Amino acid sequence: MSPRSTQEQTKIIIHCLFEDLKNWDELTEPDGFQEDSFDPALIAEKLRKLGDDYEEQVIQPLMKEIQKAAADKVQTTFVKSVEQLCEQWLTETAEVAPERLLLKASIMLGLYAKRNCPDLSTVVQDTMATFINARVAPWVSQQGGWGQVPLG
């Protein structure tokens, strides 16, 4: 069987991130397929640490806007908030790949939403996977897949 696509891997990683899965075996693998180089729980943990590097004071104003949005507007508000956060960071850290900033902002906002808006957790999780697949997955593929992305 061929390896999972970056988009499929992204959804699994986001699932691990939201479910706080500590190891790959906790995931159900209906076809028994497992990639040796792909550990979504490890990647999710690295992403969690990446998101934790920033203070919540930066996130809170953006999350207030997301909380006010109806579930059908979460995606638009989430994308807008990630882009605003990245614009701020780009002026401070121009040497970092823009995709990495998008990833940091997405993870940070998603985890904050998980903690503070549990009723939106499923919508935010789906929105994160869609956003990351649309905006970051091509870069992840260029890096050689999720196992090769510099997250530390």
PDB file of C-alpha atoms in Angstrom:
ATOM      1  CA  MET A   1       0.000   0.000   0.000  1.00  0.00           C
ATOM      2  CA  SER A   2       1.312   3.469  -0.816  1.00  0.00           C
ATOM      3  CA  PRO A   3       2.198   5.970   1.933  1.00  0.00           C
ATOM      4  CA  ARG A   4      -0.479   8.359   3.130  1.00  0.00           C
ATOM      5  CA  SER A   5      -0.697  11.731   1.423  1.00  0.00           C
ATOM      6  CA  THR A   6       0.365  14.844   3.305  1.00  0.00           C
ATOM      7  CA  GLN A   7      -3.311  15.827   3.511  1.00  0.00           C
ATOM      8  CA  GLU A   8      -4.255  12.504   5.147  1.00  0.00           C
ATOM      9  CA  GLN A   9      -1.311  12.787   7.533  1.00  0.00           C
ATOM     10  CA  THR A  10      -2.383  16.332   8.460  1.00  0.00           C
ATOM     11  CA  LYS A  11      -5.840  15.165   9.482  1.00  0.00           C
ATOM     12  CA  ILE A  12      -4.348  12.410  11.654  1.00  0.00           C
ATOM     13  CA  ILE A  13      -1.899  14.868  13.281  1.00  0.00           C
ATOM     14  CA  ILE A  14      -4.686  17.365  14.039  1.00  0.00           C
ATOM     15  CA  HIS A  15      -6.742  14.509  15.510  1.00  0.00           C
ATOM     16  CA  CYS A  16      -3.793  13.583  17.779  1.00  0.00           C
ATOM     17  CA  LEU A  17      -3.383  17.216  18.750  1.00  0.00           C
ATOM     18  CA  PHE A  18      -7.026  17.572  19.773  1.00  0.00           C
ATOM     19  CA  GLU A  19      -7.353  14.174  21.420  1.00  0.00           C
ATOM     20  CA  ASP A  20      -4.023  14.461  23.289  1.00  0.00           C
ATOM     21  CA  LEU A  21      -2.987  11.050  21.977  1.00  0.00           C
ATOM     22  CA  LYS A  22       0.416  10.099  23.299  1.00  0.00           C
ATOM     23  CA  ASN A  23       1.272   7.361  20.848  1.00  0.00           C
ATOM     24  CA  TRP A  24       0.469   6.157  17.390  1.00  0.00           C
ATOM     25  CA  ASP A  25      -1.061   2.891  18.633  1.00  0.00           C
ATOM     26  CA  GLU A  26      -4.023   4.768  20.119  1.00  0.00           C
ATOM     27  CA  LEU A  27      -5.268   5.473  16.595  1.00  0.00           C
ATOM     28  CA  THR A  28      -7.484   2.941  14.913  1.00  0.00           C
ATOM     29  CA  GLU A  29      -5.922   1.617  11.747  1.00  0.00           C
ATOM     30  CA  PRO A  30      -8.667  -0.253   9.883  1.00  0.00           C
ATOM     31  CA  ASP A  31      -6.350  -1.437   7.138  1.00  0.00           C
ATOM     32  CA  GLY A  32      -3.442  -2.230   9.456  1.00  0.00           C
ATOM     33  CA  PHE A  33      -1.222   0.152   7.497  1.00  0.00           C
ATOM     34  CA  GLN A  34       1.439   1.991   9.448  1.00  0.00           C
ATOM     35  CA  GLU A  35       4.321   4.086   8.195  1.00  0.00           C
ATOM     36  CA  ASP A  36       7.546   3.682  10.157  1.00  0.00           C
ATOM     37  CA  SER A  37       8.681   7.255   9.523  1.00  0.00           C
ATOM     38  CA  PHE A  38       5.317   8.839  10.365  1.00  0.00           C
ATOM     39  CA  ASP A  39       4.517   9.280  14.055  1.00  0.00           C
ATOM     40  CA  PRO A  40       1.534  11.643  14.267  1.00  0.00           C
ATOM     41  CA  ALA A  41       1.559  11.717  18.079  1.00  0.00           C
ATOM     42  CA  LEU A  42       5.194  12.856  18.117  1.00  0.00           C
ATOM     43  CA  ILE A  43       4.518  15.479  15.442  1.00  0.00           C
ATOM     44  CA  ALA A  44       1.398  16.652  17.317  1.00  0.00           C
ATOM     45  CA  GLU A  45       3.475  17.002  20.497  1.00  0.00           C
ATOM     46  CA  LYS A  46       6.088  19.088  18.644  1.00  0.00           C
ATOM     47  CA  LEU A  47       3.309  21.256  17.185  1.00  0.00           C
ATOM     48  CA  ARG A  48       1.790  21.651  20.667  1.00  0.00           C
ATOM     49  CA  LYS A  49       5.152  22.900  21.975  1.00  0.00           C
ATOM     50  CA  LEU A  50       5.457  25.196  18.956  1.00  0.00           C
ATOM     51  CA  GLY A  51       2.064  26.719  19.747  1.00  0.00           C
ATOM     52  CA  ASP A  52       2.872  27.048  23.445  1.00  0.00           C
ATOM     53  CA  ASP A  53       5.878  29.234  22.658  1.00  0.00           C
ATOM     54  CA  TYR A  54       3.654  32.301  22.351  1.00  0.00           C
ATOM     55  CA  GLU A  55       1.797  34.231  25.002  1.00  0.00           C
ATOM     56  CA  GLU A  56      -1.964  33.986  25.141  1.00  0.00           C
ATOM     57  CA  GLN A  57      -2.231  37.788  25.268  1.00  0.00           C
ATOM     58  CA  VAL A  58      -1.601  37.793  21.524  1.00  0.00           C
ATOM     59  CA  ILE A  59      -4.226  35.131  20.941  1.00  0.00           C
ATOM     60  CA  GLN A  60      -7.024  36.311  23.215  1.00  0.00           C
ATOM     61  CA  PRO A  61      -8.203  39.246  21.066  1.00  0.00           C
ATOM     62  CA  LEU A  62      -8.273  37.009  18.004  1.00  0.00           C
ATOM     63  CA  MET A  63     -10.120  34.250  19.856  1.00  0.00           C
ATOM     64  CA  LYS A  64     -12.780  36.655  21.085  1.00  0.00           C
ATOM     65  CA  GLU A  65     -13.623  37.252  17.443  1.00  0.00           C
ATOM     66  CA  ILE A  66     -13.729  33.507  16.750  1.00  0.00           C
ATOM     67  CA  GLN A  67     -15.944  32.879  19.790  1.00  0.00           C
ATOM     68  CA  LYS A  68     -18.428  35.458  18.550  1.00  0.00           C
ATOM     69  CA  ALA A  69     -18.598  33.897  15.114  1.00  0.00           C
ATOM     70  CA  ALA A  70     -21.341  31.418  14.372  1.00  0.00           C
ATOM     71  CA  ALA A  71     -20.134  27.911  13.536  1.00  0.00           C
ATOM     72  CA  ASP A  72     -20.555  28.572   9.813  1.00  0.00           C
ATOM     73  CA  LYS A  73     -18.276  31.617  10.061  1.00  0.00           C
ATOM     74  CA  VAL A  74     -15.526  29.942  12.097  1.00  0.00           C
ATOM     75  CA  GLN A  75     -13.511  29.018   9.018  1.00  0.00           C
ATOM     76  CA  THR A  76     -13.441  32.574   7.653  1.00  0.00           C
ATOM     77  CA  THR A  77     -12.658  34.045  11.065  1.00  0.00           C
ATOM     78  CA  PHE A  78     -10.001  31.405  11.789  1.00  0.00           C
ATOM     79  CA  VAL A  79      -8.209  32.058   8.477  1.00  0.00           C
ATOM     80  CA  LYS A  80      -8.386  35.836   8.981  1.00  0.00           C
ATOM     81  CA  SER A  81      -7.008  35.521  12.523  1.00  0.00           C
ATOM     82  CA  VAL A  82      -4.133  33.260  11.441  1.00  0.00           C
ATOM     83  CA  GLU A  83      -3.215  35.674   8.653  1.00  0.00           C
ATOM     84  CA  GLN A  84      -3.295  38.678  11.023  1.00  0.00           C
ATOM     85  CA  LEU A  85      -1.083  36.885  13.507  1.00  0.00           C
ATOM     86  CA  CYS A  86       1.382  35.888  10.789  1.00  0.00           C
ATOM     87  CA  GLU A  87       1.578  39.429   9.449  1.00  0.00           C
ATOM     88  CA  GLN A  88       2.570  40.598  12.924  1.00  0.00           C
ATOM     89  CA  TRP A  89       5.198  37.864  13.240  1.00  0.00           C
ATOM     90  CA  LEU A  90       6.608  38.437   9.757  1.00  0.00           C
ATOM     91  CA  THR A  91       7.640  41.937  10.747  1.00  0.00           C
ATOM     92  CA  GLU A  92       9.402  40.498  13.804  1.00  0.00           C
ATOM     93  CA  THR A  93      10.958  37.347  12.293  1.00  0.00           C
ATOM     94  CA  ALA A  94      11.422  37.688   8.555  1.00  0.00           C
ATOM     95  CA  GLU A  95      13.934  34.801   8.453  1.00  0.00           C
ATOM     96  CA  VAL A  96      11.270  32.182   9.294  1.00  0.00           C
ATOM     97  CA  ALA A  97       9.409  30.472   6.442  1.00  0.00           C
ATOM     98  CA  PRO A  98       5.901  31.947   6.082  1.00  0.00           C
ATOM     99  CA  GLU A  99       4.448  28.425   6.048  1.00  0.00           C
ATOM    100  CA  ARG A 100       5.991  27.728   9.431  1.00  0.00           C
ATOM    101  CA  LEU A 101       4.370  30.885  10.800  1.00  0.00           C
ATOM    102  CA  LEU A 102       1.017  29.799   9.349  1.00  0.00           C
ATOM    103  CA  LEU A 103       1.480  26.441  11.030  1.00  0.00           C
ATOM    104  CA  LYS A 104       2.380  28.018  14.402  1.00  0.00           C
ATOM    105  CA  ALA A 105      -0.548  30.391  14.288  1.00  0.00           C
ATOM    106  CA  SER A 106      -2.971  27.646  13.253  1.00  0.00           C
ATOM    107  CA  ILE A 107      -1.867  25.316  16.021  1.00  0.00           C
ATOM    108  CA  MET A 108      -1.839  28.044  18.623  1.00  0.00           C
ATOM    109  CA  LEU A 109      -5.321  29.304  17.749  1.00  0.00           C
ATOM    110  CA  GLY A 110      -6.696  25.792  17.413  1.00  0.00           C
ATOM    111  CA  LEU A 111      -5.441  24.688  20.826  1.00  0.00           C
ATOM    112  CA  TYR A 112      -6.683  27.875  22.431  1.00  0.00           C
ATOM    113  CA  ALA A 113     -10.098  27.285  20.870  1.00  0.00           C
ATOM    114  CA  LYS A 114     -10.063  23.693  22.118  1.00  0.00           C
ATOM    115  CA  ARG A 115      -9.467  24.851  25.696  1.00  0.00           C
ATOM    116  CA  ASN A 116     -11.792  27.844  25.660  1.00  0.00           C
ATOM    117  CA  CYS A 117     -14.535  26.934  23.176  1.00  0.00           C
ATOM    118  CA  PRO A 118     -15.036  23.185  23.577  1.00  0.00           C
ATOM    119  CA  ASP A 119     -18.384  23.353  21.792  1.00  0.00           C
ATOM    120  CA  LEU A 120     -16.560  24.478  18.643  1.00  0.00           C
ATOM    121  CA  SER A 121     -13.851  21.821  18.902  1.00  0.00           C
ATOM    122  CA  THR A 122     -15.036  19.688  15.975  1.00  0.00           C
ATOM    123  CA  VAL A 123     -15.552  22.701  13.706  1.00  0.00           C
ATOM    124  CA  VAL A 124     -12.167  24.166  14.624  1.00  0.00           C
ATOM    125  CA  GLN A 125     -10.434  20.791  14.163  1.00  0.00           C
ATOM    126  CA  ASP A 126     -11.926  20.399  10.668  1.00  0.00           C
ATOM    127  CA  THR A 127     -11.105  24.035   9.869  1.00  0.00           C
ATOM    128  CA  MET A 128      -7.497  23.592  10.988  1.00  0.00           C
ATOM    129  CA  ALA A 129      -7.018  20.481   8.847  1.00  0.00           C
ATOM    130  CA  THR A 130      -8.578  22.177   5.818  1.00  0.00           C
ATOM    131  CA  PHE A 131      -6.524  25.347   6.308  1.00  0.00           C
ATOM    132  CA  ILE A 132      -3.235  23.519   6.880  1.00  0.00           C
ATOM    133  CA  ASN A 133      -3.861  21.245   3.902  1.00  0.00           C
ATOM    134  CA  ALA A 134      -4.624  24.226   1.674  1.00  0.00           C
ATOM    135  CA  ARG A 135      -1.895  26.596   2.849  1.00  0.00           C
ATOM    136  CA  VAL A 136       0.893  24.499   4.389  1.00  0.00           C
ATOM    137  CA  ALA A 137       0.697  20.965   2.944  1.00  0.00           C
ATOM    138  CA  PRO A 138       2.550  21.839  -0.297  1.00  0.00           C
ATOM    139  CA  TRP A 139       5.454  23.170   1.799  1.00  0.00           C
ATOM    140  CA  VAL A 140       5.310  20.082   4.045  1.00  0.00           C
ATOM    141  CA  SER A 141       5.525  17.883   0.943  1.00  0.00           C
ATOM    142  CA  GLN A 142       8.534  19.891  -0.303  1.00  0.00           C
ATOM    143  CA  GLN A 143      10.246  19.251   3.042  1.00  0.00           C
ATOM    144  CA  GLY A 144       9.805  15.510   2.511  1.00  0.00           C
ATOM    145  CA  GLY A 145       6.616  15.059   4.562  1.00  0.00           C
ATOM    146  CA  TRP A 146       5.609  15.682   8.144  1.00  0.00           C
ATOM    147  CA  GLY A 147       8.444  13.578   9.519  1.00  0.00           C
ATOM    148  CA  GLN A 148      10.978  15.946   7.927  1.00  0.00           C
ATOM    149  CA  VAL A 149       9.415  19.327   8.761  1.00  0.00           C
ATOM    150  CA  PRO A 150      11.652  21.386  11.081  1.00  0.00           C
ATOM    151  CA  LEU A 151       9.369  21.934  14.075  1.00  0.00           C
ATOM    152  CA  GLY A 152      11.869  22.373  16.870  1.00  0.00           C
TER     153      GLY A 152
END
